[in-house]
mmCIF file of N, CA and C in Angstrom:
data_model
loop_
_atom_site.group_PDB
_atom_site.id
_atom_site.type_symbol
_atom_site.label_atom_id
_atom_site.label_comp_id
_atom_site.label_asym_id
_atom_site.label_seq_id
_atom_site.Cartn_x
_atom_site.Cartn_y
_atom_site.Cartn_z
ATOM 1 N N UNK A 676 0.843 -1.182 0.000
ATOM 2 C CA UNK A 676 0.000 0.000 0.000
ATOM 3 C C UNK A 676 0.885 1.241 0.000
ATOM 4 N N UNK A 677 0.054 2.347 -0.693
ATOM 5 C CA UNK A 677 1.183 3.448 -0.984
ATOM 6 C C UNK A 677 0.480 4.580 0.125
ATOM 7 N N UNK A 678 1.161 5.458 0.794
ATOM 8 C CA UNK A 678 0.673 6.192 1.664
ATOM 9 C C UNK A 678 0.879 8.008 0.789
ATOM 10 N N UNK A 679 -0.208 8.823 0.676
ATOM 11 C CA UNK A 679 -0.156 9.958 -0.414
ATOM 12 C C UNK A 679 -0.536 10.638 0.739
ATOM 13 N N UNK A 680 0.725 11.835 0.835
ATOM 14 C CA UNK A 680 0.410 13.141 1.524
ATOM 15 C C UNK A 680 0.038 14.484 1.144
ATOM 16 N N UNK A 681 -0.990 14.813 1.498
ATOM 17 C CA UNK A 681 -1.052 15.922 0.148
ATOM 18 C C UNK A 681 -1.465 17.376 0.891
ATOM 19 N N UNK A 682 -1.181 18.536 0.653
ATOM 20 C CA UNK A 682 -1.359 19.996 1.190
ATOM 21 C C UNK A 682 -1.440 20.671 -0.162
ATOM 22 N N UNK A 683 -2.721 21.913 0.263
ATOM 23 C CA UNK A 683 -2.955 22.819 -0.485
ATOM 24 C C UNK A 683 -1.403 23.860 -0.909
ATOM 25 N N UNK A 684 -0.435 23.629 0.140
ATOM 26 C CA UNK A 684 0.678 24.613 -0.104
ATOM 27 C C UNK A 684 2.095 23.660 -0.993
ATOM 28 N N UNK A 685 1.822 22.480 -1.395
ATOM 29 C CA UNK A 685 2.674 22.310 -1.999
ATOM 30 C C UNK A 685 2.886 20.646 -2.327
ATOM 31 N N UNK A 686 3.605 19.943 -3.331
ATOM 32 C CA UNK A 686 3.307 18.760 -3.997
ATOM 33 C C UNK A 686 2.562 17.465 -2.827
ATOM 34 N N UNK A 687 2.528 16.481 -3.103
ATOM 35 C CA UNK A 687 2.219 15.501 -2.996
ATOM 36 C C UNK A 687 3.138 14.766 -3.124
ATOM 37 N N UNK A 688 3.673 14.055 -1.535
ATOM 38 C CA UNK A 688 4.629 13.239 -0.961
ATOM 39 C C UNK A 688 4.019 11.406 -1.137
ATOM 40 N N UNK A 689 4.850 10.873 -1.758
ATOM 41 C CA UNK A 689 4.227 9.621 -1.589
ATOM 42 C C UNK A 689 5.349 8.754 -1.530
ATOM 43 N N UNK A 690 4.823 7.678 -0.070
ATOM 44 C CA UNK A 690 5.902 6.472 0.695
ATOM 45 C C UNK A 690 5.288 5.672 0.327
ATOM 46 N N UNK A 691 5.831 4.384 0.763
ATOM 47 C CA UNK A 691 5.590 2.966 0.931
ATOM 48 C C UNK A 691 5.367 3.148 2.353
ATOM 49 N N UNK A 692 4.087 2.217 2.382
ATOM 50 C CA UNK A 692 3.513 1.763 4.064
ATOM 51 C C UNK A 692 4.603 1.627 4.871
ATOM 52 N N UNK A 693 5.501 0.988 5.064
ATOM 53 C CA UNK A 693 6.195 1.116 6.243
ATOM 54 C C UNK A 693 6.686 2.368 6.473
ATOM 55 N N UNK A 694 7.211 3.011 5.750
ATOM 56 C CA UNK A 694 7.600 4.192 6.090
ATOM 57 C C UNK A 694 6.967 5.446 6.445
ATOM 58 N N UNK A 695 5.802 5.318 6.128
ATOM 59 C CA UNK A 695 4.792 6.181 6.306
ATOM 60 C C UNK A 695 4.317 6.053 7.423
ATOM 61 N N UNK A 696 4.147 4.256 8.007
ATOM 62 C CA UNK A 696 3.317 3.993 9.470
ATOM 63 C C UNK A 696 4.250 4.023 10.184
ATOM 64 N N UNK A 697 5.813 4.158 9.919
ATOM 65 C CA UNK A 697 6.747 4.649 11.141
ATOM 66 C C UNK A 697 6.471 6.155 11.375
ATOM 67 N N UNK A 698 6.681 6.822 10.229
ATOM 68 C CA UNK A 698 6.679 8.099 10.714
ATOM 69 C C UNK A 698 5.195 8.898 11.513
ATOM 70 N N UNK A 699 3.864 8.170 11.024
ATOM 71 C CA UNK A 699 2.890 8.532 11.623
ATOM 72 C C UNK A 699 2.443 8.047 13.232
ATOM 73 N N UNK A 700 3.471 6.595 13.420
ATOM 74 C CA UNK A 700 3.715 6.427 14.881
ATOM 75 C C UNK A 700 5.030 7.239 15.643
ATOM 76 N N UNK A 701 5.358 8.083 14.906
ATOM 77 C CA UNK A 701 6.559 8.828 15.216
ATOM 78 C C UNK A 701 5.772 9.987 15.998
ATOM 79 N N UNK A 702 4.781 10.982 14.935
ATOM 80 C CA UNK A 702 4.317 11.823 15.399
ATOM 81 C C UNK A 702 2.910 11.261 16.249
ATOM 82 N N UNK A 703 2.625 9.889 16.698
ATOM 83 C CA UNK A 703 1.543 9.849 17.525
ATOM 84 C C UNK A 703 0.219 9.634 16.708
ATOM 85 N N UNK A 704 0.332 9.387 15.160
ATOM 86 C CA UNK A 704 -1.024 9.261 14.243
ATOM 87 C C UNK A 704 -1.060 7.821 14.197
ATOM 88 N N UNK A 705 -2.549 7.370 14.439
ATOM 89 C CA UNK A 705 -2.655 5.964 13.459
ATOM 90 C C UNK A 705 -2.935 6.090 12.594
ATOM 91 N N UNK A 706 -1.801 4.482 12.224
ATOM 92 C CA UNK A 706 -1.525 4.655 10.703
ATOM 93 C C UNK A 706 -3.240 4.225 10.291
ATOM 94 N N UNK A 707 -3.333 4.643 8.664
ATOM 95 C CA UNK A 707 -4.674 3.947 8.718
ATOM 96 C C UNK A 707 -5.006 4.626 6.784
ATOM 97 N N UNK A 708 -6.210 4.370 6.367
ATOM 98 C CA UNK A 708 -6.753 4.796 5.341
ATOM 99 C C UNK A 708 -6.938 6.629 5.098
ATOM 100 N N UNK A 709 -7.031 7.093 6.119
ATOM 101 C CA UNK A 709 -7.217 8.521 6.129
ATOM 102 C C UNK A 709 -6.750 8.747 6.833
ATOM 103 N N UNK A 710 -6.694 10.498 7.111
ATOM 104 C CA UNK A 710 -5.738 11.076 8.525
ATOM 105 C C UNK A 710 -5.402 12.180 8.219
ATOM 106 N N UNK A 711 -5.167 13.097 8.949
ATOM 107 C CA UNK A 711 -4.824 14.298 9.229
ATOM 108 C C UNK A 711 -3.470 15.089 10.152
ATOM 109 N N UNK A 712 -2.962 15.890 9.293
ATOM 110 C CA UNK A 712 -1.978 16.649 10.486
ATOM 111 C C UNK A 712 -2.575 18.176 10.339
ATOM 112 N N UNK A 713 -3.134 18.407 11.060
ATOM 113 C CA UNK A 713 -3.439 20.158 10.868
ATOM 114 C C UNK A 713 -2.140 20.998 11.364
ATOM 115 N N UNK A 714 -2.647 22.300 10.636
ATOM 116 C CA UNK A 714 -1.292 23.253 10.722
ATOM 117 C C UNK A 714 -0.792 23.426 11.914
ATOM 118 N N UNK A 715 -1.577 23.510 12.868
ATOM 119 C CA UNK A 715 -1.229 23.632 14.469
ATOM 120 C C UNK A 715 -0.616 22.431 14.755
ATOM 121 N N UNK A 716 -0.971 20.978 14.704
ATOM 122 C CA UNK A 716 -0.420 20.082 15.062
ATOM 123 C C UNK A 716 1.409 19.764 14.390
ATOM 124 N N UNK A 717 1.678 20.501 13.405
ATOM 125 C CA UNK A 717 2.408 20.180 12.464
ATOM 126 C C UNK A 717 4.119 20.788 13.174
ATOM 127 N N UNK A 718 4.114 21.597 13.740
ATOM 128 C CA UNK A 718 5.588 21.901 14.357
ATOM 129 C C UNK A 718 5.617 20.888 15.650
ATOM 130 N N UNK A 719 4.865 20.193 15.842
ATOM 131 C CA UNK A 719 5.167 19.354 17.241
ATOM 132 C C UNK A 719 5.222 18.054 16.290
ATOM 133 N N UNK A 720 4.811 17.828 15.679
ATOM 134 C CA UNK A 720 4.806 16.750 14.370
ATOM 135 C C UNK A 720 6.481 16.292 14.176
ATOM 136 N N UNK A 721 6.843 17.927 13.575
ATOM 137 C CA UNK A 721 8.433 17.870 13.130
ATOM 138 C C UNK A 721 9.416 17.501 14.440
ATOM 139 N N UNK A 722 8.973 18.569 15.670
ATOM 140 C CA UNK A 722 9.781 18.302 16.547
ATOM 141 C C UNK A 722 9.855 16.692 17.151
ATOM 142 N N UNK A 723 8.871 16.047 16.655
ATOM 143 C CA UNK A 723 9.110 14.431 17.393
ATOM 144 C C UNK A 723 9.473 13.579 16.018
ATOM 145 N N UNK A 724 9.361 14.074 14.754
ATOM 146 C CA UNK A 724 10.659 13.200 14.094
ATOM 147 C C UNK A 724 11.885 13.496 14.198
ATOM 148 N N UNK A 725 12.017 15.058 14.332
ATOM 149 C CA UNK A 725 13.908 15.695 14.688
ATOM 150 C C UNK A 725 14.442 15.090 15.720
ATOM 151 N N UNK A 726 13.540 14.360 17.124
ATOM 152 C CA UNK A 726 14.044 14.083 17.917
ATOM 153 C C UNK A 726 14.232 12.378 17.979
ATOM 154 N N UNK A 727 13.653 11.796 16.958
ATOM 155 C CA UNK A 727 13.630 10.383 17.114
ATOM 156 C C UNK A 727 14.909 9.893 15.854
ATOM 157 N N UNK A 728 14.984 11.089 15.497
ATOM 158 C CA UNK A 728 16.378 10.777 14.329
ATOM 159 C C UNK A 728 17.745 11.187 15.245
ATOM 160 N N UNK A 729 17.535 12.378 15.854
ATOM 161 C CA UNK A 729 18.528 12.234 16.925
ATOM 162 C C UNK A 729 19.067 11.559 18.017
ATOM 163 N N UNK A 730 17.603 10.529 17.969
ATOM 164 C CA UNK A 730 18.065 9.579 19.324
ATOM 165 C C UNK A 730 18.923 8.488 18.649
ATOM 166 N N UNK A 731 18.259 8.420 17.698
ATOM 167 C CA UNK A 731 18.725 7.068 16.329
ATOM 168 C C UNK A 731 20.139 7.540 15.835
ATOM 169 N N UNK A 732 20.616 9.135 15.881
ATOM 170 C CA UNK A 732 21.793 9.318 15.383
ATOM 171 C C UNK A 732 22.843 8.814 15.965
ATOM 172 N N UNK A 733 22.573 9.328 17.478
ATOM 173 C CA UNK A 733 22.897 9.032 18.735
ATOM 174 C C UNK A 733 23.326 7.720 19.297
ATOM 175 N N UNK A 734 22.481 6.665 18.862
ATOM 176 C CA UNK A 734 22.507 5.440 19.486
ATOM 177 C C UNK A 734 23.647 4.382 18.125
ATOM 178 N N UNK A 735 23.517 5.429 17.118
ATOM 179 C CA UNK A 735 24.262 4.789 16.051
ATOM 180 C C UNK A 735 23.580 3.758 15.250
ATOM 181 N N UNK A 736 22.530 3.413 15.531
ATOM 182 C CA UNK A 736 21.598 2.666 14.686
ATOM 183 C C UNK A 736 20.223 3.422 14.346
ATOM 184 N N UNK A 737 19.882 3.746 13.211
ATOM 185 C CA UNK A 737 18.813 4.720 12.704
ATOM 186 C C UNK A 737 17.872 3.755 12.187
ATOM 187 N N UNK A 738 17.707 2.244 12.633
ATOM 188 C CA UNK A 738 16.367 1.474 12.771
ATOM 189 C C UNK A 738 15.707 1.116 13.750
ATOM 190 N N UNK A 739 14.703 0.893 13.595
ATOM 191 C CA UNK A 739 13.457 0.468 14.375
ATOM 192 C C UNK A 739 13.954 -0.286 15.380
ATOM 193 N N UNK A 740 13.329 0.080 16.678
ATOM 194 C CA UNK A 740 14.161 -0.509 17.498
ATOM 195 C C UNK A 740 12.955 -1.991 17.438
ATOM 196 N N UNK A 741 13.239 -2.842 18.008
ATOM 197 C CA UNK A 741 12.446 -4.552 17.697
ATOM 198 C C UNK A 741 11.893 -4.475 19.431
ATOM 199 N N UNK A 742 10.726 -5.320 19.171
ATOM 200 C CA UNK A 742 9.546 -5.165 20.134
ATOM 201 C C UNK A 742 9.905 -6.687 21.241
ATOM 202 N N UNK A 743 10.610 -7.453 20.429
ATOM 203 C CA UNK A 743 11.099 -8.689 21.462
ATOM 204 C C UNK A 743 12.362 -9.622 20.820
ATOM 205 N N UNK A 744 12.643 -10.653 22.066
ATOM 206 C CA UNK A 744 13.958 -11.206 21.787
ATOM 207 C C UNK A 744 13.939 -11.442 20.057
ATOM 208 N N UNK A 745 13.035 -12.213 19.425
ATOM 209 C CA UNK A 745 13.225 -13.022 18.342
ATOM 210 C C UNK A 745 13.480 -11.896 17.087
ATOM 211 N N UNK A 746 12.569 -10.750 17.414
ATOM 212 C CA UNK A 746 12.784 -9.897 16.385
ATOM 213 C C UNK A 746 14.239 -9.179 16.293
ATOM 214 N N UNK A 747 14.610 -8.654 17.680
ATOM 215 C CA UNK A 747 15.868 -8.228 17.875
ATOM 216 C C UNK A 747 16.938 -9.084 17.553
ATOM 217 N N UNK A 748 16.955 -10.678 17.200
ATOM 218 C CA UNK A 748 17.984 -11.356 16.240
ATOM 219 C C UNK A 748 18.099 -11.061 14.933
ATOM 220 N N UNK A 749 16.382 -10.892 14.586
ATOM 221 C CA UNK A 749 16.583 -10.606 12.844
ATOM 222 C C UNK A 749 16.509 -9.514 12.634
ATOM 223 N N UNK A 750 16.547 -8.242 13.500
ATOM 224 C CA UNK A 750 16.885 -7.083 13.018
ATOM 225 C C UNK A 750 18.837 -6.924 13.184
ATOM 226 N N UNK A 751 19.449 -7.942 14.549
ATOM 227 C CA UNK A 751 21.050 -7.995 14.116
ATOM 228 C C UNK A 751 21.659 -8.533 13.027
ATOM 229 N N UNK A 752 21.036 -9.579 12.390
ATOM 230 C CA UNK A 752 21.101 -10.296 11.220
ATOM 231 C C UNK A 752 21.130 -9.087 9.918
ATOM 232 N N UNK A 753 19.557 -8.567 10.272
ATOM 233 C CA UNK A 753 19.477 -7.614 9.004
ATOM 234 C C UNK A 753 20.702 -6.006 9.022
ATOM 235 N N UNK A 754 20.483 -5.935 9.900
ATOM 236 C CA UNK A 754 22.095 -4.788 9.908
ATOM 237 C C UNK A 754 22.817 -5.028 10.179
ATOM 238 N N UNK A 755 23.434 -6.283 9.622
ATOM 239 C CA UNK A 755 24.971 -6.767 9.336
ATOM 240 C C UNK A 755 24.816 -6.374 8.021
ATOM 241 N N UNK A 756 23.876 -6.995 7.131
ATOM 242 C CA UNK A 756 23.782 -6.683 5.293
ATOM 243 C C UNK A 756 23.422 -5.314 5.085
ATOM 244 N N UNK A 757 22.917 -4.865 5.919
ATOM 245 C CA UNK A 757 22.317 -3.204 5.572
ATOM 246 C C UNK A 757 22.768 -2.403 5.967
ATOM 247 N N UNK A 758 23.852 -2.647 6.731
ATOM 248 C CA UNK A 758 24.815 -0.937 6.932
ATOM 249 C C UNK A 758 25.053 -0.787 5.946
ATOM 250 N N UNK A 759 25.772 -1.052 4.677
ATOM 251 C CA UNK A 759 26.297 -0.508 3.610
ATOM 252 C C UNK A 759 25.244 0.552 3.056
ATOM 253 N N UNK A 760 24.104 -0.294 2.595
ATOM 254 C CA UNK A 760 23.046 0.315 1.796
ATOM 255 C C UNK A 760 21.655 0.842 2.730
ATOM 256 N N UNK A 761 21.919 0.874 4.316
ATOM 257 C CA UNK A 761 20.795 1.481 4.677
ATOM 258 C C UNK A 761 20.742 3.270 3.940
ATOM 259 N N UNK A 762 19.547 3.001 4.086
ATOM 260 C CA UNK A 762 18.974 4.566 4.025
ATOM 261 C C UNK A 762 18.347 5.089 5.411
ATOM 262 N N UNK A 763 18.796 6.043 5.646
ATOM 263 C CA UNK A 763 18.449 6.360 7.249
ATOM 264 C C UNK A 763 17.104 7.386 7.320
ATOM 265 N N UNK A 764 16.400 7.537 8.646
ATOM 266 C CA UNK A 764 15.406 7.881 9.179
ATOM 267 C C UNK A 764 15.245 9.454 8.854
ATOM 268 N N UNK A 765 16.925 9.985 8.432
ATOM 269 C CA UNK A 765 16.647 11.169 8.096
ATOM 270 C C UNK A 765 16.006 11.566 6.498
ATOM 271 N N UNK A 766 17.136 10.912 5.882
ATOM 272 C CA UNK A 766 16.748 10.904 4.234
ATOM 273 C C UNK A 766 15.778 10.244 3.728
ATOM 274 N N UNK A 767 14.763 9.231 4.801
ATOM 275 C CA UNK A 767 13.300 8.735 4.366
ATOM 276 C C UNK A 767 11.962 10.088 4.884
ATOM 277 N N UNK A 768 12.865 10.509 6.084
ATOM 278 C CA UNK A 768 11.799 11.532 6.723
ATOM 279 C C UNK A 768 11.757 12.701 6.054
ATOM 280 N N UNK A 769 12.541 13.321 5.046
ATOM 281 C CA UNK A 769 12.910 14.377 4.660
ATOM 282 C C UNK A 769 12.065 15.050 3.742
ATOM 283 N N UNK A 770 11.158 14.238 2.992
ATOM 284 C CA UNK A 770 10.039 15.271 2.099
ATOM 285 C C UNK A 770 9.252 15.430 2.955
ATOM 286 N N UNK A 771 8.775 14.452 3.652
ATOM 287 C CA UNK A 771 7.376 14.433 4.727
ATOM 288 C C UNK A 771 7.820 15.678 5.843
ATOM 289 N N UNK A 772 9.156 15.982 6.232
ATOM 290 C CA UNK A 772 9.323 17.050 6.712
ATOM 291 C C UNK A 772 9.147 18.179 6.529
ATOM 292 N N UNK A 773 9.648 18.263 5.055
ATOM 293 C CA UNK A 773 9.287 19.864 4.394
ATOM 294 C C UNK A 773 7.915 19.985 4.149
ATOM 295 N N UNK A 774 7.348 18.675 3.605
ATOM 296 C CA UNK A 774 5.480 19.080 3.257
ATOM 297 C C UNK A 774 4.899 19.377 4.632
ATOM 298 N N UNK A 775 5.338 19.133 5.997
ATOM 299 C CA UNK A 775 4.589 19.724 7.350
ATOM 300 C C UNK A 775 5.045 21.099 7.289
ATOM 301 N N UNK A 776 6.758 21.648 7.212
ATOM 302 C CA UNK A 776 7.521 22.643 7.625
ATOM 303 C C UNK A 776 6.183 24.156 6.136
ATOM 304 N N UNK A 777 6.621 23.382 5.335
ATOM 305 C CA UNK A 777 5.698 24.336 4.109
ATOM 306 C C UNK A 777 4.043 24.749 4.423
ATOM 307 N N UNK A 778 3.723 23.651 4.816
ATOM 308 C CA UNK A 778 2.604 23.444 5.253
ATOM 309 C C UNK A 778 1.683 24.463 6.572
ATOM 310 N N UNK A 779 2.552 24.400 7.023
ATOM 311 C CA UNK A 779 2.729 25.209 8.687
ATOM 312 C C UNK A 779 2.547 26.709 8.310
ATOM 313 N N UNK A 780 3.874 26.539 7.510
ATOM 314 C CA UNK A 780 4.323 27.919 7.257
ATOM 315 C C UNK A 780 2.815 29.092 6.670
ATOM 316 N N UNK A 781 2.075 28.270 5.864
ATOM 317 C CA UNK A 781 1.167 28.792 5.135
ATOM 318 C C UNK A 781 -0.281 28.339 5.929
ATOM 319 N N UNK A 782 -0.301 27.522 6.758
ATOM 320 C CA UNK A 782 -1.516 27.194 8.082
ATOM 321 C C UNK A 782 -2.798 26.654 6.753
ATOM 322 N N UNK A 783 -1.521 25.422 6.165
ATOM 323 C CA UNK A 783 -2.514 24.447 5.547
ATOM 324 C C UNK A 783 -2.380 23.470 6.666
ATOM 325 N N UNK A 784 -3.758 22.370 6.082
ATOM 326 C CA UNK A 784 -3.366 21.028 7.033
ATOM 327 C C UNK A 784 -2.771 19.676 5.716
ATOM 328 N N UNK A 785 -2.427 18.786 6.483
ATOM 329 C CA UNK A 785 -1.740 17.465 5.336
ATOM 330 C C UNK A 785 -2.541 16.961 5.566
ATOM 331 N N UNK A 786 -3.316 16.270 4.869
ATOM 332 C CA UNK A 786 -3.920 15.126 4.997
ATOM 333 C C UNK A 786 -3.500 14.156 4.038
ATOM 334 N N UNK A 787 -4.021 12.405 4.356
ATOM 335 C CA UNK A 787 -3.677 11.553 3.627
ATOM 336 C C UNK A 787 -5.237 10.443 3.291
ATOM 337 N N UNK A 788 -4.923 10.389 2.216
ATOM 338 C CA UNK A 788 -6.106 8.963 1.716
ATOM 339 C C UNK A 788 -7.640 10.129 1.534
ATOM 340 N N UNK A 789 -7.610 11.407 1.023
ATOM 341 C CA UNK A 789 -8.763 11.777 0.973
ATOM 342 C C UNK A 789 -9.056 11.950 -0.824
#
């Protein structure tokens, strides 16, 4: 499933589901068919992905942290092969950032799936 973000102030951002339902559990949205970030909600939006990429910068691993033992093997497994070619939390978060930051700026809201 493809997740389409769209604001009156500027293009139309479009992820792949995982990346979209990280970042909307980032800022506190369920993920889902529709949804909303209004302009007010949208600088507290940014400030809790700036800060979950910094924790991730920080900790030196910029993936998902795993919910129990079994997963936390195959996420060590999987970033042995994917340091080379990960793509990190910043450079996936980075349009969806500017379409809130643009967004704000002009006191549109984002919505998705409408």
């Amino acid at each position: 499933m493809l997740y389409k973000f769209k604001s009156q102030e500027a293009a139309d951002v479009i992820m792949l589901q995982p990346t979209a339902e990280e970042l909307l559990q980032i800022i506190g949205k369920s993920p889902g068919p529709t949804g909303i970030v209004t302009a007010a909600q949208a600088p507290a939006a940014i400030a809790a992905i700036e800060a979950e990429i910094a924790r991730r910068e920080a900790q030196g691993n910029d993936l998902a942290a795993p919910t129990n033992a079994e997963q936390a093997r195959e996420q060590a497994d999987k970033n042995a092969v994917a340091k080379q070619d990960l793509v990190t939390l910043r450079q996936r978060a980075a349009p969806f950032v500017e379409l809130l930051q643009r967004s704000a700026a002009a006191g549109k809201d984002v919505v998705w799936g409408v």
